[in-house]
Tab-separated table of C-alpha atoms in Angstrom:
chain	number	residue	atom	x	y	z
A	1	MET	CA	97.154	-12.661	53.839
A	2	ASP	CA	95.993	-13.130	57.403
A	3	TYR	CA	93.692	-16.024	58.167
A	4	THR	CA	90.367	-14.426	59.211
A	5	PHE	CA	87.279	-15.534	61.121
A	6	LEU	CA	85.297	-15.563	57.861
A	7	LYS	CA	87.896	-17.816	56.199
A	8	LEU	CA	87.719	-20.109	59.243
A	9	VAL	CA	83.939	-20.215	58.945
A	10	GLU	CA	84.169	-20.976	55.221
A	11	ASP	CA	86.667	-23.815	55.680
A	12	THR	CA	84.755	-25.289	58.635
A	13	LEU	CA	81.403	-25.274	56.805
A	14	LYS	CA	82.990	-26.858	53.731
A	15	GLU	CA	84.419	-29.600	55.882
A	16	ALA	CA	81.227	-30.137	57.923
A	17	LYS	CA	78.902	-29.987	54.900
A	18	THR	CA	75.977	-29.108	57.177
A	19	PRO	CA	74.564	-25.903	58.703
A	20	LEU	CA	76.141	-25.024	62.064
A	21	THR	CA	75.641	-22.494	64.856
A	22	ALA	CA	78.446	-20.079	65.677
A	23	LYS	CA	79.468	-22.208	68.659
A	24	GLU	CA	79.409	-25.379	66.544
A	25	ILE	CA	81.523	-23.641	63.914
A	26	TRP	CA	84.055	-22.646	66.543
A	27	ASP	CA	84.178	-26.096	68.115
A	28	LYS	CA	84.459	-27.858	64.752
A	29	SER	CA	87.179	-25.461	63.571
A	30	LYS	CA	89.336	-26.606	66.443
A	31	GLU	CA	88.607	-30.240	65.611
A	32	TYR	CA	89.558	-29.640	61.966
A	33	GLY	CA	92.716	-27.711	62.918
A	34	PHE	CA	91.614	-24.333	61.535
A	35	GLN	CA	91.799	-22.415	64.836
A	36	SER	CA	95.574	-22.736	64.885
A	37	LYS	CA	95.725	-20.605	61.717
A	38	LEU	CA	94.193	-17.600	63.454
A	39	LYS	CA	96.685	-14.975	64.750
A	40	THR	CA	94.140	-13.691	67.237
A	41	LYS	CA	91.079	-15.414	68.656
A	42	GLY	CA	89.772	-12.765	71.026
A	43	LYS	CA	87.889	-13.359	74.250
A	44	THR	CA	84.497	-14.001	72.556
A	45	PRO	CA	85.191	-15.834	69.281
A	46	CYS	CA	81.596	-17.025	68.893
A	47	ALA	CA	80.316	-13.432	69.120
A	48	SER	CA	82.917	-12.401	66.561
A	49	ILE	CA	81.686	-15.113	64.174
A	50	VAL	CA	78.057	-13.997	64.554
A	51	SER	CA	78.946	-10.328	64.078
A	52	GLN	CA	81.123	-10.834	61.017
A	53	LEU	CA	78.713	-13.255	59.367
A	54	GLY	CA	75.793	-10.863	59.939
A	55	THR	CA	77.685	-7.954	58.404
A	56	ASN	CA	78.854	-10.050	55.443
A	57	ILE	CA	75.385	-11.409	54.678
A	58	LYS	CA	73.767	-7.942	54.865
A	59	LYS	CA	76.185	-6.576	52.227
A	60	GLY	CA	74.770	-8.956	49.653
A	61	ASN	CA	76.518	-11.395	47.306
A	62	SER	CA	77.770	-13.258	50.345
A	63	ILE	CA	78.952	-16.845	50.079
A	64	PHE	CA	77.199	-17.454	53.394
A	65	VAL	CA	73.512	-17.846	54.160
A	66	ARG	CA	71.486	-18.059	57.328
A	67	THR	CA	69.527	-21.299	57.035
A	68	SER	CA	67.611	-21.263	60.284
A	69	LYS	CA	67.637	-19.453	63.565
A	70	GLY	CA	71.255	-19.250	64.664
A	71	LYS	CA	72.606	-21.579	61.950
A	72	TYR	CA	74.734	-20.791	58.932
A	73	SER	CA	75.851	-22.546	55.786
A	74	LEU	CA	77.576	-21.919	52.495
A	75	LYS	CA	75.175	-21.075	49.679
A	76	GLU	CA	76.792	-23.669	47.476
A	77	LEU	CA	75.873	-26.364	50.012
A	78	VAL	CA	72.252	-25.351	50.364
A	79	LYS	CA	69.946	-27.187	47.979
A	80	PRO	CA	67.379	-24.889	46.410
A	81	VAL	CA	63.948	-25.505	47.806
A	82	THR	CA	61.591	-26.534	45.056
A	83	PRO	CA	58.126	-25.267	45.822
A	84	PRO	CA	55.638	-28.095	45.949
A	85	ILE	CA	53.616	-28.494	42.801
A	86	ALA	CA	50.110	-27.451	43.603
A	87	PRO	CA	47.627	-30.130	42.656
A	88	LYS	CA	45.421	-29.253	39.734
A	89	PRO	CA	42.097	-28.036	41.007
A	90	GLU	CA	39.433	-30.623	40.547
A	91	LYS	CA	36.782	-29.736	38.043
A	92	GLU	CA	33.391	-28.952	39.396
A	93	PRO	CA	31.130	-32.000	39.205
A	94	PHE	CA	28.648	-31.695	36.382
A	95	SER	CA	24.994	-31.094	37.155
A	96	GLU	CA	21.836	-32.701	35.814
A	97	ARG	CA	21.237	-29.599	33.724
A	98	ASP	CA	24.689	-30.023	32.156
A	99	LEU	CA	23.300	-33.205	30.590
A	100	HIS	CA	20.554	-31.343	28.732
A	101	PRO	CA	22.590	-30.651	25.550
A	102	LEU	CA	23.266	-34.390	25.259
A	103	LEU	CA	19.568	-35.193	25.286
A	104	VAL	CA	18.813	-32.271	22.949
A	105	LYS	CA	21.229	-33.646	20.355
A	106	TYR	CA	20.017	-37.225	20.756
A	107	THR	CA	16.288	-36.467	20.474
A	108	HIS	CA	16.838	-34.102	17.543
A	109	GLY	CA	18.604	-36.773	15.517
A	110	ASN	CA	16.784	-39.904	16.679
A	111	PRO	CA	14.057	-40.958	14.191
A	112	HIS	CA	11.584	-41.729	16.975
A	113	PHE	CA	11.665	-38.159	18.268
A	114	ARG	CA	13.107	-35.739	15.687
A	115	CYS	CA	11.971	-33.053	18.087
A	116	TYR	CA	12.868	-29.527	19.045
A	117	THR	CA	13.462	-29.143	22.739
A	118	LYS	CA	13.494	-26.447	25.397
A	119	THR	CA	14.931	-26.494	28.901
A	120	ILE	CA	12.445	-25.476	31.570
A	121	HIS	CA	14.087	-23.490	34.334
A	122	HIS	CA	12.220	-24.193	37.553
A	123	GLU	CA	13.681	-21.102	39.160
A	124	VAL	CA	11.693	-18.763	36.876
A	125	SER	CA	8.363	-20.228	37.978
A	126	SER	CA	5.882	-18.141	39.907
A	127	LYS	CA	6.452	-18.359	43.651
A	128	HIS	CA	3.791	-20.339	45.477
A	129	THR	CA	3.376	-22.035	48.801
A	130	LYS	CA	6.266	-24.378	49.408
A	131	GLY	CA	5.555	-27.814	47.932
A	132	LYS	CA	2.502	-26.719	45.931
A	133	ASN	CA	4.239	-27.117	42.558
A	134	LYS	CA	6.632	-29.889	43.508
A	135	TRP	CA	7.156	-32.224	40.544
A	136	LEU	CA	5.003	-30.011	38.312
A	137	HIS	CA	7.711	-28.878	35.915
A	138	PRO	CA	9.547	-31.224	33.544
A	139	ASP	CA	13.268	-30.637	32.994
A	140	ILE	CA	13.041	-30.589	29.197
A	141	VAL	CA	10.074	-30.435	26.853
A	142	GLY	CA	10.011	-31.309	23.171
A	143	VAL	CA	7.811	-31.052	20.107
A	144	TYR	CA	7.791	-32.970	16.845
A	145	PHE	CA	6.677	-31.040	13.761
A	146	PRO	CA	5.526	-32.978	10.668
A	147	PHE	CA	6.691	-30.383	8.141
A	148	ASP	CA	9.513	-32.523	6.749
A	149	ASP	CA	7.382	-35.664	6.558
A	150	PHE	CA	4.148	-34.439	4.926
A	151	GLU	CA	3.401	-32.546	1.730
A	152	GLU	CA	1.670	-29.193	2.077
A	153	SER	CA	-1.579	-30.604	0.679
A	154	THR	CA	-1.476	-33.404	3.228
A	155	MET	CA	-0.944	-30.875	6.008
A	156	GLN	CA	-3.968	-28.915	4.815
A	157	ILE	CA	-6.275	-31.908	4.846
A	158	ILE	CA	-5.018	-32.863	8.314
A	159	ASP	CA	-6.008	-29.379	9.454
A	160	ASN	CA	-9.380	-29.679	7.690
A	161	PHE	CA	-10.092	-32.876	9.573
A	162	SER	CA	-9.034	-31.133	12.795
A	163	GLU	CA	-6.402	-33.772	13.454
A	164	SER	CA	-2.989	-33.100	14.849
A	165	VAL	CA	0.226	-34.845	13.923
A	166	LEU	CA	2.228	-32.828	16.403
A	167	LYS	CA	3.778	-34.815	19.242
A	168	LEU	CA	4.691	-33.395	22.642
A	169	PHE	CA	7.405	-34.926	24.828
A	170	SER	CA	8.390	-34.499	28.453
A	171	PHE	CA	11.774	-35.524	29.870
A	172	GLU	CA	12.943	-35.861	33.479
A	173	MET	CA	16.764	-35.789	33.696
A	174	LYS	CA	18.882	-37.650	36.259
A	175	LYS	CA	22.562	-38.450	36.591
A	176	GLU	CA	22.078	-42.034	37.750
A	177	VAL	CA	19.188	-44.376	38.440
A	178	ASP	CA	19.481	-47.295	40.834
A	179	GLU	CA	17.227	-49.360	43.082
A	180	THR	CA	17.344	-46.748	45.873
A	181	ASN	CA	15.948	-43.870	43.803
A	182	LEU	CA	14.032	-45.513	40.953
A	183	ARG	CA	10.528	-45.162	42.352
A	184	GLU	CA	11.039	-41.552	43.444
A	185	TYR	CA	12.493	-40.560	40.063
A	186	PHE	CA	9.887	-42.543	38.160
A	187	PHE	CA	6.938	-40.955	39.929
A	188	GLN	CA	8.531	-37.552	39.487
A	189	ALA	CA	8.489	-38.246	35.742
A	190	VAL	CA	4.900	-39.480	35.975
A	191	SER	CA	3.852	-36.313	37.775
A	192	ASN	CA	5.411	-33.809	35.399
A	193	SER	CA	4.695	-35.694	32.155
A	194	SER	CA	0.931	-36.085	32.440
A	195	TRP	CA	0.327	-33.327	29.865
A	196	ALA	CA	2.486	-34.832	27.079
A	197	ASN	CA	2.008	-37.544	24.460
A	198	GLU	CA	5.103	-39.324	25.743
A	199	GLY	CA	7.064	-38.989	28.982
A	200	TYR	CA	10.566	-40.253	29.680
A	201	LEU	CA	12.955	-40.680	32.575
A	202	VAL	CA	16.501	-40.009	31.291
A	203	ALA	CA	19.801	-40.943	32.949
A	204	LEU	CA	23.489	-41.011	32.126
A	205	LYS	CA	24.012	-44.105	34.271
A	206	TYR	CA	21.874	-46.908	35.609
A	207	LYS	CA	22.551	-50.094	37.530
A	208	LYS	CA	22.469	-52.918	35.017
A	209	GLU	CA	20.599	-55.307	37.254
A	210	SER	CA	17.689	-57.451	36.154
A	211	GLU	CA	15.685	-56.507	39.254
A	212	LEU	CA	15.949	-52.813	38.418
A	213	MET	CA	14.855	-53.280	34.812
A	214	ASP	CA	12.024	-55.621	35.836
A	215	GLU	CA	10.727	-52.986	38.256
A	216	MET	CA	11.051	-50.302	35.607
A	217	ARG	CA	9.021	-52.387	33.161
A	218	ARG	CA	6.318	-52.947	35.772
A	219	LEU	CA	6.129	-49.203	36.381
A	220	ASN	CA	6.078	-48.578	32.653
A	221	ASN	CA	3.155	-50.989	32.218
A	222	ALA	CA	1.252	-49.181	34.951
A	223	PHE	CA	2.098	-45.546	34.156
A	224	GLY	CA	3.566	-45.478	30.650
A	225	ILE	CA	6.836	-43.645	31.353
A	226	GLY	CA	9.778	-44.708	29.169
A	227	PHE	CA	13.501	-44.774	29.980
A	228	ILE	CA	16.409	-43.355	27.970
A	229	LYS	CA	20.070	-44.176	28.686
A	230	LEU	CA	22.421	-41.428	27.482
A	231	ASN	CA	25.860	-42.204	26.061
A	232	ALA	CA	28.237	-39.280	26.647
A	233	GLU	CA	30.991	-40.761	24.475
A	234	ASN	CA	28.753	-41.247	21.454
A	235	ILE	CA	25.393	-39.467	21.631
A	236	SER	CA	23.945	-41.404	18.703
A	237	GLN	CA	24.436	-44.610	20.682
A	238	SER	CA	22.134	-43.438	23.457
A	239	GLU	CA	19.208	-45.824	23.768
A	240	ILE	CA	15.510	-45.961	24.482
A	241	LEU	CA	15.697	-48.951	26.812
A	242	ILE	CA	11.960	-48.813	27.531
A	243	SER	CA	9.542	-47.095	25.169
A	244	ALA	CA	6.945	-44.729	26.561
A	245	GLN	CA	3.291	-45.533	26.041
A	246	ARG	CA	1.910	-42.896	23.682
A	247	LYS	CA	-1.158	-41.008	24.834
A	248	SER	CA	-3.412	-39.590	22.148
A	249	ASN	CA	-5.154	-37.154	24.482
A	250	ILE	CA	-3.329	-34.062	25.689
A	251	ASP	CA	-3.884	-32.806	29.244
A	252	TRP	CA	-4.762	-29.209	28.326
A	253	ASP	CA	-5.514	-28.203	31.901
A	254	THR	CA	-1.963	-29.025	32.959
A	255	ILE	CA	-0.516	-27.283	29.899
A	256	ASN	CA	-2.523	-24.188	30.821
A	257	ARG	CA	-1.314	-24.370	34.418
A	258	LEU	CA	2.303	-24.774	33.319
A	259	SER	CA	1.987	-21.828	30.923
A	260	LYS	CA	0.650	-19.620	33.698
A	261	ASN	CA	3.272	-20.772	36.172
A	262	ASN	CA	6.465	-20.853	34.102
A	263	GLU	CA	7.621	-18.351	31.486
A	264	ASP	CA	9.893	-20.889	29.763
A	265	PHE	CA	6.972	-23.252	29.209
A	266	LYS	CA	4.755	-20.415	27.957
A	267	LYS	CA	7.427	-19.449	25.404
A	268	PHE	CA	7.601	-23.083	24.311
A	269	ILE	CA	3.834	-23.209	23.669
A	270	ASP	CA	3.936	-19.827	21.889
A	271	SER	CA	6.765	-21.092	19.679
A	272	ILE	CA	4.774	-24.184	18.710
A	273	ASN	CA	1.788	-22.023	17.735
A	274	GLU	CA	3.918	-19.664	15.643
A	275	ASP	CA	5.877	-22.392	13.873
A	276	TYR	CA	2.817	-24.501	13.127
A	277	GLN	CA	1.040	-21.545	11.578
A	278	LEU	CA	4.104	-20.781	9.423
A	279	LYS	CA	4.588	-24.482	8.636
A	280	LYS	CA	8.269	-23.851	9.290
A	281	VAL	CA	10.493	-23.925	12.382
A	282	LYS	CA	11.653	-20.378	12.995
A	283	SER	CA	11.407	-20.065	16.773
A	284	THR	CA	14.286	-20.442	19.205
A	285	TYR	CA	14.702	-23.801	20.907
A	286	ASP	CA	17.667	-25.311	22.739
A	287	PRO	CA	20.709	-25.300	20.422
A	288	VAL	CA	21.780	-28.590	18.846
A	289	PHE	CA	25.565	-29.015	18.984
A	290	ASP	CA	27.420	-30.504	16.056
A	291	ASN	CA	29.694	-33.473	16.748
A	292	SER	CA	32.876	-31.465	17.416
A	293	GLU	CA	31.025	-29.035	19.693
A	294	MET	CA	29.526	-31.963	21.588
A	295	VAL	CA	32.914	-33.610	22.146
A	296	LYS	CA	34.353	-30.331	23.463
A	297	TYR	CA	31.316	-29.710	25.659
A	298	VAL	CA	31.464	-33.157	27.263
A	299	LYS	CA	35.196	-32.727	27.925
A	300	ASP	CA	34.831	-29.205	29.341
A	301	LYS	CA	32.028	-30.285	31.669
A	302	ASN	CA	33.951	-33.417	32.671
A	303	ILE	CA	30.940	-35.589	31.922
A	304	ILE	CA	31.920	-39.230	32.322
C-alpha cells in the first residue's frame, strides 16, 4: 500500500505528541524521516495536507481533529476538556422576618410568655405621609390567654371584678445588636411597644461585651424594654437576658390607631376578642413548628 499524506500526518503527529500546523507537520515529517516514504510530494505539500485533512475530518469518524485555528492533532492525543464545575449558588441571606418562626416557637413554649403570636406586615398598613408612622408597628405581637391556668369559675369572677389576666406582648426583631445600633434598635422597640404590657427587643446575635449589656440595662431601667437572645440551634435554649418591666395599663389609644392603620393588627385584636369570649383559642395565629419542622426550616433558610 502506498504511503499517503494522511499516513504521514498520522505518524508525524504521533511522534510529535502535540498539535501542529500543516507546515509544522511537513517540516517535522522530514525531520522524522517520513517524507522519504512518499512516492510523490507535489509542488504544494502543505496545501495537500490541509485539503486532505479537511476532507477526512468532514466525513466523520476521523482519527484527526482540528484543535485550534490551523492546527491539527490525533483525537487519541487530545485530552477531553472537563467543563469547570460551577460553584453552588450561594443561598439567599435570611431576613429579619425569617427569624419570626423561631420567636413564635420560643414564646409559645416558654413559661413566662406561653403566648399566641402574629406577624405584623408593615407593607399592608394604610399609606400616609412618609415618616408619619415610622416605628409605629411592632414586628410581632403576642397575647397570653389564662384558659389553661384558671378554672371556669375563677375566670367568671375575674370578669365580674372587671379585671383582666390577659397579657399583651410586643416584639421588635433584629438579626444582630451591637454598640453601633443598640440605641436606634432600642428606641424603635420603645416606640412600637408603648401599647403592650411588655415590650422586647429580640436578636439572633449580640456582641457579648460588658459595655453593651450595661447600656442595655440602663435603657431597660429607663424605658422598660427587655432583651431576648434567640438560639437557632436549640430554640428552647433562647434566653430572656433582660426582663421587660410589666405595665399594668394598656395604651388603648395606640391600639386603636394600630387597628385603624394595619389590617394584620386589627385581625389580631379581633381574634383576642373572639377567643376570650369563647374561653378557647380557635383563631388563627402564626403557626408553631414542631421540633423536626424547626430544624428543617432553620436549615432551609440558612439561619446561622
